[in-house]
């Protein structure tokens, strides 16, 4: 697993089986904050080997930009409006199995990089990392290498040594996605629309999440999610009363 890169870059293998220009690595930036994207763009533009070809603020626009621009690397946050970056990546990989996605997130808990890598991410970098590491990670992922920032690698290693599994580990990838959306206060109808699922299917996932986490309603789901570190800043709100099961 790649942590720090010092060697000169080798020839890039074309993603998706297409011919890739030797001029620059094409990058798509996905983050819901325009100021943050501007900072990433400025940072990456300082390296002549990298060209930012597009930006997106949510999962849907990220997927459309991915289809239209065919970037070599997608640098994507997890926390996006509506569907998460993990869901956006899942859609990208369903279209192009060789897509190269680097998750760049505020989440440092090991469960997030673990889930991201399981879903197909080529790398995971936390936003607390040094600025030069973003360039380093993009180059590594573009070369087809796996990349974890040092803090993430340490967290994943410690988690793998834990004798007691975390409750969130028992959740499937889809349950983990829906858990975060419920914890953000989204209703079953909203989640169903975002994920293109039926409301009944989402309700079934909700019931499974409650059972696995030992929660009886959405209020307790939020409390459990907070304790597990699944909410930014430990804040969240339960969904509407219609979605709170007794």
XYZ file of N, CA and C in Angstrom:
738
model
N 0.851 -1.192 0.000
C 0.000 0.000 0.000
C 0.883 1.236 0.000
N 0.561 2.187 -0.896
C 1.417 3.347 -1.085
C 1.142 4.392 -0.016
N 2.197 4.935 0.582
C 2.021 6.029 1.540
C 2.738 7.288 1.074
N 4.019 7.180 0.801
C 4.767 8.340 0.328
C 5.430 7.995 -0.981
N 5.464 8.951 -1.924
C 6.020 8.693 -3.232
C 7.227 9.596 -3.453
N 8.368 9.026 -3.813
C 9.561 9.825 -4.040
C 10.166 9.568 -5.415
N 9.896 8.395 -5.980
C 10.487 8.069 -7.280
C 9.829 8.870 -8.392
N 10.558 9.051 -9.492
C 10.013 9.749 -10.644
C 8.873 8.929 -11.231
N 7.806 9.580 -11.742
C 6.662 8.842 -12.252
C 7.017 8.021 -13.485
N 6.440 6.815 -13.533
C 6.650 5.975 -14.713
C 5.566 6.274 -15.736
N 5.663 5.639 -16.909
C 4.687 5.883 -17.962
C 3.301 5.473 -17.481
N 2.299 6.297 -17.798
C 0.958 6.050 -17.323
C 0.241 5.055 -18.214
N -0.437 4.103 -17.582
C -1.267 3.168 -18.334
C -2.596 3.837 -18.624
N -3.102 3.777 -19.865
C -4.354 4.453 -20.200
C -5.527 3.864 -19.427
N -6.329 4.702 -18.772
C -7.511 4.189 -18.102
C -8.580 3.840 -19.125
N -9.466 2.893 -18.779
C -10.604 2.508 -19.604
C -10.180 1.931 -20.954
N -8.891 1.639 -21.139
C -8.422 1.077 -22.387
C -8.249 2.110 -23.487
N -8.325 3.391 -23.142
C -8.186 4.445 -24.151
C -6.772 4.993 -24.137
N -6.444 5.746 -25.194
C -5.130 6.377 -25.277
C -5.130 7.641 -24.438
N -4.192 7.760 -23.536
C -4.136 8.918 -22.654
C -2.993 9.831 -23.069
N -3.267 11.107 -23.150
C -2.244 12.063 -23.535
C -1.130 12.098 -22.514
N 0.106 12.187 -23.014
C 1.247 12.263 -22.113
C 1.374 13.666 -21.523
N 0.559 14.612 -22.021
C 0.684 16.000 -21.597
C 0.277 16.197 -20.147
N -0.794 15.546 -19.722
C -1.280 15.786 -18.365
C -2.254 14.692 -17.937
N -2.344 14.511 -16.637
C -3.329 13.613 -16.046
C -4.611 14.412 -15.869
N -5.689 13.957 -16.457
C -6.968 14.674 -16.374
C -7.667 14.330 -15.067
N -8.016 15.375 -14.307
C -8.606 15.190 -12.987
C -9.977 15.853 -12.921
N -10.928 15.126 -12.329
C -12.244 15.683 -12.016
C -12.320 15.881 -10.504
N -12.634 17.096 -10.069
C -12.746 17.421 -8.649
C -14.205 17.387 -8.216
N -14.498 16.674 -7.123
C -15.873 16.586 -6.631
C -15.901 16.954 -5.152
N -16.506 18.095 -4.853
C -16.660 18.575 -3.480
C -17.802 19.578 -3.499
N -18.614 19.595 -2.445
C -19.778 20.480 -2.462
C -19.462 21.917 -2.095
N -18.207 22.220 -1.768
C -17.820 23.599 -1.440
C -16.970 24.189 -2.567
N -17.481 25.242 -3.199
C -16.790 25.856 -4.334
C -15.412 26.391 -3.943
N -15.312 26.963 -2.759
C -14.030 27.518 -2.310
C -13.001 26.404 -2.143
N -13.448 25.275 -1.612
C -12.553 24.127 -1.429
C -12.081 23.619 -2.784
N -13.005 23.497 -3.738
C -12.618 23.042 -5.084
C -11.617 23.996 -5.716
N -11.822 25.290 -5.506
C -10.895 26.279 -6.068
C -9.500 26.091 -5.486
N -9.430 25.784 -4.183
C -8.136 25.544 -3.566
C -7.462 24.305 -4.123
N -8.242 23.226 -4.315
C -7.685 22.002 -4.896
C -7.184 22.264 -6.307
N -7.990 22.985 -7.086
C -7.624 23.273 -8.482
C -6.303 24.042 -8.533
N -6.187 25.056 -7.687
C -4.967 25.866 -7.669
C -3.766 25.012 -7.285
N -3.950 24.155 -6.295
C -2.859 23.298 -5.833
C -2.409 22.326 -6.923
N -3.365 21.672 -7.563
C -3.023 20.686 -8.588
C -2.462 21.337 -9.850
N -2.950 22.549 -10.166
C -2.500 23.242 -11.374
C -1.031 23.625 -11.307
N -0.462 23.637 -10.109
C 0.963 23.972 -9.975
C 1.862 22.863 -10.513
N 1.312 21.663 -10.684
C 2.095 20.555 -11.226
C 1.765 20.390 -12.707
N 2.734 20.541 -13.602
C 2.461 20.488 -15.044
C 1.984 19.120 -15.520
N 2.121 18.101 -14.689
C 1.676 16.764 -15.093
C 0.180 16.555 -14.877
N -0.490 17.546 -14.262
C -1.892 17.404 -13.882
C -2.721 18.527 -14.486
N -3.899 18.178 -14.998
C -4.837 19.173 -15.526
C -6.225 18.892 -14.950
N -6.803 19.877 -14.274
C -8.167 19.749 -13.763
C -9.121 20.071 -14.912
N -9.875 19.075 -15.348
C -10.735 19.247 -16.523
C -12.186 19.500 -16.156
N -12.543 19.343 -14.864
C -13.928 19.576 -14.482
C -14.119 19.569 -12.983
N -15.266 20.099 -12.553
C -15.631 20.131 -11.144
C -17.098 19.729 -11.008
N -17.444 19.195 -9.843
C -18.834 18.842 -9.562
C -19.093 19.022 -8.078
N -20.350 19.314 -7.734
C -20.701 19.600 -6.342
C -21.574 18.531 -5.704
N -22.058 17.563 -6.483
C -22.890 16.504 -5.924
C -22.705 15.231 -6.741
N -23.296 14.140 -6.258
C -23.076 12.834 -6.870
C -23.586 12.772 -8.309
N -24.774 13.342 -8.552
C -25.352 13.267 -9.888
C -24.513 14.026 -10.906
N -24.133 15.275 -10.578
C -23.318 16.053 -11.511
C -21.928 15.445 -11.652
N -21.440 14.797 -10.585
C -20.138 14.127 -10.673
C -20.200 12.989 -11.678
N -21.271 12.212 -11.621
C -21.413 11.089 -12.551
C -21.535 11.579 -13.992
N -22.326 12.629 -14.213
C -22.482 13.160 -15.564
C -21.158 13.720 -16.091
N -20.420 14.420 -15.229
C -19.116 14.947 -15.640
C -18.141 13.818 -15.935
N -18.213 12.774 -15.151
C -17.370 11.598 -15.367
C -17.645 10.993 -16.742
N -18.908 10.864 -17.085
C -19.281 10.296 -18.388
C -18.845 11.199 -19.535
N -18.975 12.506 -19.366
C -18.676 13.448 -20.445
C -17.185 13.721 -20.617
N -16.441 13.725 -19.507
C -15.043 14.151 -19.547
C -14.047 12.992 -19.548
N -14.471 11.794 -19.133
C -13.583 10.628 -19.040
C -12.255 10.985 -18.358
N -12.300 11.461 -17.121
C -11.057 11.842 -16.431
C -10.197 10.629 -16.112
N -8.899 10.866 -15.968
C -7.978 9.795 -15.583
C -8.102 9.487 -14.095
N -8.360 10.522 -13.298
C -8.511 10.362 -11.843
C -9.663 11.246 -11.375
N -10.516 10.697 -10.504
C -11.562 11.477 -9.854
C -11.147 11.689 -8.399
N -11.031 12.936 -7.976
C -10.738 13.276 -6.581
C -12.068 13.667 -5.950
N -12.559 12.859 -5.016
C -13.933 13.017 -4.556
C -14.075 12.954 -3.039
N -14.893 13.857 -2.510
C -15.246 13.835 -1.097
C -16.324 12.786 -0.876
N -16.463 12.305 0.359
C -17.539 11.373 0.689
C -18.829 12.119 0.971
N -18.739 13.198 1.760
C -19.925 13.927 2.200
C -20.387 14.887 1.112
N -21.430 14.479 0.381
C -22.002 15.301 -0.683
C -23.501 15.450 -0.441
N -24.133 16.480 -1.000
C -25.587 16.601 -0.875
C -26.268 15.412 -1.552
N -27.280 14.846 -0.919
C -27.964 13.697 -1.508
C -27.118 12.448 -1.379
N -26.897 11.762 -2.497
C -26.076 10.552 -2.488
C -24.633 10.912 -2.138
N -23.952 9.995 -1.477
C -22.582 10.255 -1.037
C -21.576 10.025 -2.162
N -20.316 10.362 -1.869
C -19.257 10.097 -2.827
C -19.075 8.610 -3.081
N -19.361 7.775 -2.072
C -19.265 6.328 -2.261
C -20.292 5.866 -3.287
N -21.513 6.390 -3.197
C -22.550 6.030 -4.164
C -22.182 6.531 -5.551
N -21.640 7.755 -5.645
C -21.210 8.276 -6.941
C -20.128 7.396 -7.541
N -19.183 6.963 -6.713
C -18.116 6.078 -7.189
C -18.678 4.748 -7.657
N -19.674 4.227 -6.940
C -20.285 2.962 -7.319
C -20.883 3.060 -8.726
N -21.517 4.188 -9.023
C -22.102 4.381 -10.346
C -21.017 4.502 -11.422
N -19.955 5.213 -11.086
C -18.850 5.355 -12.040
C -18.230 3.997 -12.378
N -18.017 3.194 -11.351
C -17.400 1.884 -11.565
C -18.333 0.936 -12.309
N -19.639 1.112 -12.125
C -20.592 0.291 -12.871
C -20.504 0.614 -14.362
N -20.208 1.866 -14.682
C -20.065 2.272 -16.090
C -18.680 1.924 -16.621
N -17.642 2.219 -15.829
C -16.260 1.976 -16.241
C -15.522 1.273 -15.101
N -15.413 -0.041 -15.129
C -14.786 -0.784 -14.027
C -13.347 -0.367 -13.729
N -12.654 0.235 -14.691
C -11.270 0.647 -14.469
C -11.142 2.098 -14.012
N -12.265 2.725 -13.688
C -12.209 4.119 -13.227
C -11.339 4.227 -11.977
N -10.584 5.309 -11.898
C -9.663 5.523 -10.785
C -10.164 6.664 -9.919
N -10.601 6.315 -8.710
C -11.187 7.304 -7.796
C -10.330 7.410 -6.540
N -9.972 8.634 -6.210
C -9.243 8.948 -4.987
C -10.199 9.669 -4.054
N -10.494 9.070 -2.905
C -11.352 9.723 -1.931
C -10.516 10.697 -1.102
N -10.994 11.942 -1.022
C -10.308 13.000 -0.274
C -11.327 13.554 0.709
N -11.255 13.130 1.962
C -12.352 13.349 2.895
C -11.886 13.846 4.259
N -12.814 14.465 4.981
C -12.551 14.877 6.358
C -12.632 13.695 7.317
N -13.277 12.597 6.890
C -13.465 11.453 7.772
C -12.159 10.698 7.974
N -11.728 10.597 9.223
C -10.475 9.914 9.539
C -10.688 8.544 10.181
N -11.919 8.274 10.668
C -12.185 6.976 11.284
C -11.972 5.859 10.261
N -11.389 4.759 10.706
C -10.988 3.680 9.792
C -12.143 3.069 9.024
N -13.375 3.170 9.542
C -14.506 2.558 8.856
C -14.720 3.176 7.482
N -14.406 4.477 7.315
C -14.652 5.149 6.049
C -13.660 4.728 4.954
N -12.354 4.766 5.190
C -11.454 4.252 4.151
C -11.677 2.768 3.874
N -12.023 2.010 4.922
C -12.288 0.584 4.711
C -13.458 0.400 3.759
N -14.545 1.112 4.000
C -15.713 1.019 3.125
C -15.402 1.549 1.722
N -14.644 2.638 1.648
C -14.316 3.213 0.349
C -13.485 2.250 -0.497
N -12.496 1.633 0.126
C -11.651 0.684 -0.603
C -12.447 -0.554 -1.003
N -13.333 -1.009 -0.132
C -14.176 -2.145 -0.473
C -15.080 -1.834 -1.658
N -15.498 -0.566 -1.759
C -16.380 -0.156 -2.848
C -15.637 0.083 -4.151
N -14.294 0.098 -4.104
C -13.522 0.230 -5.334
C -12.631 1.441 -5.444
N -12.501 2.234 -4.373
C -11.602 3.390 -4.423
C -10.162 2.926 -4.591
N -9.386 3.696 -5.338
C -7.964 3.387 -5.518
C -7.093 4.008 -4.437
N -7.670 4.954 -3.686
C -6.901 5.596 -2.635
C -7.790 6.383 -1.702
N -7.233 6.741 -0.543
C -7.974 7.515 0.451
C -7.004 8.459 1.135
N -7.360 9.735 1.116
C -6.518 10.787 1.676
C -7.389 11.663 2.561
N -6.928 11.977 3.766
C -7.703 12.857 4.631
C -7.329 14.310 4.374
N -8.280 15.195 4.662
C -8.056 16.613 4.411
C -7.102 17.245 5.414
N -6.718 16.505 6.421
C -5.714 16.994 7.359
C -4.299 16.721 6.845
N -4.188 16.037 5.710
C -2.876 15.735 5.139
C -2.230 16.992 4.566
N -0.917 16.962 4.424
C -0.199 18.089 3.840
C -0.598 18.299 2.390
N -0.584 19.556 1.896
C -1.007 19.863 0.533
C -0.263 19.061 -0.538
N 1.038 18.827 -0.334
C 1.807 18.112 -1.346
C 1.339 16.673 -1.501
N 0.661 16.133 -0.484
C 0.226 14.744 -0.541
C -0.925 14.545 -1.516
N -1.706 15.594 -1.788
C -2.776 15.469 -2.769
C -2.192 15.230 -4.156
N -1.171 15.996 -4.508
C -0.496 15.790 -5.794
C 0.109 14.396 -5.846
N 0.761 14.031 -4.778
C 1.399 12.719 -4.680
C 0.378 11.596 -4.860
N -0.784 11.742 -4.219
C -1.822 10.720 -4.306
C -2.409 10.627 -5.710
N -2.633 11.768 -6.347
C -3.161 11.771 -7.719
C -2.208 11.061 -8.668
N -0.913 11.350 -8.545
C 0.077 10.707 -9.400
C 0.094 9.192 -9.174
N 0.046 8.786 -7.906
C 0.082 7.363 -7.593
C -1.131 6.642 -8.157
N -2.324 7.199 -7.941
C -3.553 6.571 -8.424
C -3.583 6.542 -9.946
N -3.094 7.605 -10.578
C -3.042 7.642 -12.043
C -2.140 6.553 -12.598
N -1.130 6.176 -11.842
C -0.213 5.116 -12.256
C -0.763 3.729 -11.945
N -1.974 3.683 -11.405
C -2.569 2.398 -11.099
C -2.186 1.845 -9.742
N -1.579 2.683 -8.892
C -1.168 2.235 -7.559
C -2.253 2.552 -6.531
N -2.279 1.783 -5.451
C -3.135 2.088 -4.315
C -2.441 3.149 -3.455
N -3.239 4.030 -2.838
C -2.649 5.088 -2.029
C -3.467 5.311 -0.763
N -2.819 5.264 0.384
C -3.411 5.658 1.656
C -2.486 6.666 2.317
N -3.057 7.756 2.822
C -2.230 8.677 3.591
C -1.803 7.967 4.874
N -0.721 8.435 5.471
C -0.139 7.726 6.610
C -1.130 7.592 7.771
N -1.903 8.635 8.065
C -2.852 8.559 9.177
C -3.937 7.527 8.915
N -4.370 7.428 7.653
C -5.392 6.442 7.297
C -4.825 5.031 7.387
N -3.598 4.842 6.880
C -2.971 3.519 6.930
C -2.852 3.040 8.378
N -2.489 3.942 9.276
C -2.356 3.584 10.694
C -3.715 3.241 11.300
N -4.747 4.024 10.976
C -6.080 3.775 11.517
C -6.629 2.432 11.037
N -6.420 2.133 9.749
C -6.897 0.862 9.189
C -6.159 -0.306 9.833
N -4.856 -0.139 10.042
C -4.067 -1.209 10.661
C -4.531 -1.468 12.094
N -4.789 -0.396 12.846
C -5.258 -0.556 14.225
C -6.635 -1.202 14.267
N -7.484 -0.818 13.349
C -8.827 -1.387 13.309
C -8.782 -2.879 12.998
N -7.865 -3.269 12.126
C -7.767 -4.685 11.764
C -7.293 -5.539 12.936
N -6.647 -4.892 13.924
C -6.138 -5.615 15.088
C -7.129 -5.641 16.253
N -8.250 -4.935 16.085
C -9.229 -4.858 17.175
C -9.851 -6.230 17.423
N -10.011 -6.580 18.689
C -10.586 -7.884 19.041
C -12.110 -7.859 19.002
N -12.700 -6.675 19.216
C -14.151 -6.549 19.172
C -14.560 -5.784 17.912
N -15.293 -6.413 16.989
C -15.707 -5.715 15.774
C -16.675 -4.582 16.075
N -16.578 -3.505 15.341
C -17.483 -2.377 15.513
C -18.857 -2.733 14.952
N -19.939 -2.210 15.551
C -21.276 -2.516 15.043
C -21.459 -2.145 13.575
N -20.820 -1.053 13.140
C -20.987 -0.610 11.751
C -20.415 -1.610 10.754
N -19.476 -2.450 11.207
C -18.869 -3.420 10.306
C -19.894 -4.437 9.833
N -20.902 -4.708 10.664
C -21.924 -5.689 10.308
C -22.845 -5.185 9.203
N -22.836 -3.889 8.944
C -23.708 -3.320 7.921
C -23.160 -3.590 6.535
N -24.058 -3.856 5.587
C -23.641 -3.973 4.194
C -23.291 -2.587 3.671
N -22.694 -2.536 2.488
C -22.323 -1.245 1.899
C -23.552 -0.363 1.711
N -24.673 -0.951 1.245
C -25.891 -0.169 1.037
C -26.483 0.282 2.378
N -26.443 -0.583 3.381
C -26.945 -0.205 4.706
C -26.116 0.928 5.291
N -24.818 0.873 5.102
C -23.937 1.924 5.604
C -24.265 3.255 4.941
N -24.540 3.205 3.635
C -24.921 4.406 2.889
C -26.224 4.981 3.438
N -27.210 4.130 3.615
C -28.520 4.587 4.074
C -28.463 5.057 5.523
N -27.633 4.417 6.328
C -27.449 4.865 7.718
C -27.014 6.322 7.761
N -26.035 6.680 6.951
C -25.549 8.060 6.944
C -26.626 9.028 6.486
N -27.444 8.616 5.510
C -28.506 9.487 5.011
C -29.604 9.657 6.059
N -29.948 8.572 6.760
C -30.920 8.684 7.850
C -30.387 9.600 8.947
N -29.104 9.462 9.254
C -28.497 10.271 10.304
C -28.452 11.750 9.929
N -28.425 12.054 8.623
C -28.454 13.448 8.175
C -29.868 14.021 8.214
N -30.852 13.172 8.550
C -32.223 13.654 8.647
C -33.048 13.455 7.400
N -32.574 12.680 6.435
C -33.330 12.449 5.204
C -34.441 11.430 5.448
N -35.590 11.639 4.816
C -36.727 10.735 4.962
C -36.564 9.538 4.029
N -37.399 8.525 4.247
C -37.359 7.349 3.382
C -37.654 7.717 1.927
N -38.584 8.647 1.737
C -38.934 9.077 0.377
C -37.739 9.749 -0.288
N -37.060 10.621 0.435
C -35.886 11.304 -0.124
C -34.780 10.313 -0.470
N -34.532 9.370 0.433
C -33.480 8.387 0.197
C -33.819 7.524 -1.013
N -35.080 7.103 -1.097
C -35.503 6.277 -2.223
C -35.275 7.014 -3.546
N -35.630 8.307 -3.584
C -35.443 9.083 -4.810
C -33.980 9.265 -5.165
N -33.151 9.508 -4.157
C -31.726 9.728 -4.401
C -31.032 8.473 -4.912
N -31.382 7.327 -4.320
C -30.696 6.074 -4.651
C -31.429 5.254 -5.710
N -32.519 5.806 -6.238
C -33.309 5.094 -7.262
C -33.789 3.728 -6.756
N -34.271 3.719 -5.515
C -34.829 2.516 -4.912
C -36.295 2.774 -4.566
N -37.062 1.702 -4.351
C -38.438 1.883 -3.900
C -38.433 2.247 -2.417
N -39.479 2.921 -1.991
C -39.573 3.295 -0.574
C -39.622 2.046 0.305
N -40.272 0.993 -0.188
C -40.353 -0.256 0.576
C -38.969 -0.873 0.771
N -38.140 -0.813 -0.282
C -36.785 -1.355 -0.182
C -35.974 -0.579 0.846
N -36.098 0.741 0.829
C -35.372 1.567 1.803
C -35.865 1.272 3.213
N -37.180 1.071 3.374
C -37.737 0.747 4.686
C -37.176 -0.582 5.194
N -37.002 -1.533 4.283
C -36.421 -2.822 4.677
C -34.974 -2.649 5.135
N -34.222 -1.803 4.414
C -32.848 -1.511 4.833
C -32.838 -0.837 6.196
N -33.771 0.089 6.401
C -33.856 0.792 7.680
C -34.091 -0.194 8.823
N -34.981 -1.149 8.610
C -35.268 -2.153 9.640
C -34.035 -2.994 9.949
N -33.296 -3.350 8.896
C -32.081 -4.144 9.087
C -31.030 -3.359 9.855
N -30.906 -2.051 9.547
C -29.940 -1.194 10.242
C -30.291 -1.111 11.725
N -31.566 -0.908 12.018
C -32.001 -0.831 13.415
C -31.655 -2.110 14.172
N -31.912 -3.237 13.528
C -31.636 -4.517 14.173
C -30.150 -4.691 14.444
N -29.311 -4.372 13.456
C -27.872 -4.581 13.603
C -27.242 -3.614 14.603
N -27.806 -2.404 14.698
C -27.243 -1.412 15.614
C -27.928 -1.425 16.977
N -29.005 -2.205 17.104
C -29.727 -2.228 18.368
C -30.486 -0.951 18.614
N -31.017 -0.347 17.547
C -31.782 0.902 17.652
C -33.248 0.608 17.381
N -34.143 1.338 18.049
C -35.572 1.109 17.861
C -36.237 2.163 16.986
N -35.572 3.301 16.758
C -36.137 4.346 15.908
C -35.019 5.210 15.348
N -35.399 6.207 14.541
C -34.390 7.049 13.892
C -33.623 7.921 14.877
N -34.252 8.275 15.988
C -33.543 9.049 17.006
C -32.351 8.242 17.509
N -32.602 6.976 17.805
C -31.518 6.118 18.287
C -30.499 5.830 17.187
N -30.942 5.773 15.938
C -30.002 5.605 14.826
C -29.011 6.766 14.803
N -29.527 7.996 14.989
C -28.661 9.175 15.022
C -27.684 9.085 16.182
N -28.192 8.669 17.343
C -27.325 8.551 18.515
C -26.228 7.519 18.280
N -26.601 6.368 17.716
C -25.613 5.330 17.421
C -24.607 5.834 16.398
N -25.098 6.499 15.341
C -24.211 7.003 14.294
C -23.234 8.020 14.850
N -23.709 8.846 15.785
C -22.833 9.839 16.410
C -21.725 9.163 17.202
N -22.091 8.169 17.984
C -21.091 7.453 18.794
C -20.090 6.706 17.914
N -20.536 6.262 16.743
C -19.644 5.543 15.832
C -18.798 6.501 14.982
N -19.013 7.809 15.134
C -18.244 8.773 14.365
C -18.687 8.890 12.928
N -19.975 8.588 12.658
C -20.463 8.612 11.287
C -21.044 9.945 10.876
N -21.061 10.918 11.789
C -21.604 12.227 11.482
C -20.526 13.283 11.607
N -20.399 14.191 10.636
C -19.408 15.258 10.740
C -19.671 16.108 11.967
N -18.680 16.237 12.819
C -18.820 17.070 13.997
C -19.738 16.492 15.047
N -20.176 15.226 14.841
C -21.053 14.597 15.821
C -22.451 15.177 15.852
N -22.883 15.831 14.736
C -24.199 16.440 14.712
C -25.078 15.733 13.702
N -26.371 15.738 13.960
C -27.308 15.148 13.027
C -28.707 15.321 13.559
N -29.672 15.003 12.678
C -31.063 15.129 13.089
C -31.810 13.929 12.586
N -32.787 13.499 13.342
C -33.600 12.377 12.903
C -34.516 12.820 11.795
N -35.013 11.855 11.066
C -35.936 12.156 9.988
C -37.272 12.620 10.536
N -38.235 12.815 9.642
C -39.541 13.294 10.061
C -40.236 12.244 10.899
N -41.244 12.659 11.625
C -41.945 11.752 12.500
C -42.541 10.565 11.765
N -42.901 10.742 10.463
C -43.503 9.664 9.696
C -42.550 8.500 9.535
N -41.243 8.754 9.622
C -40.258 7.718 9.369
C -39.737 7.094 10.651
N -40.156 7.593 11.780
C -39.645 7.078 13.052
C -40.501 5.921 13.508
N -39.914 4.738 13.485
C -40.660 3.559 13.894
C -40.675 3.483 15.417
N -41.729 2.934 15.986
C -41.790 2.821 17.445
C -40.771 1.819 17.964
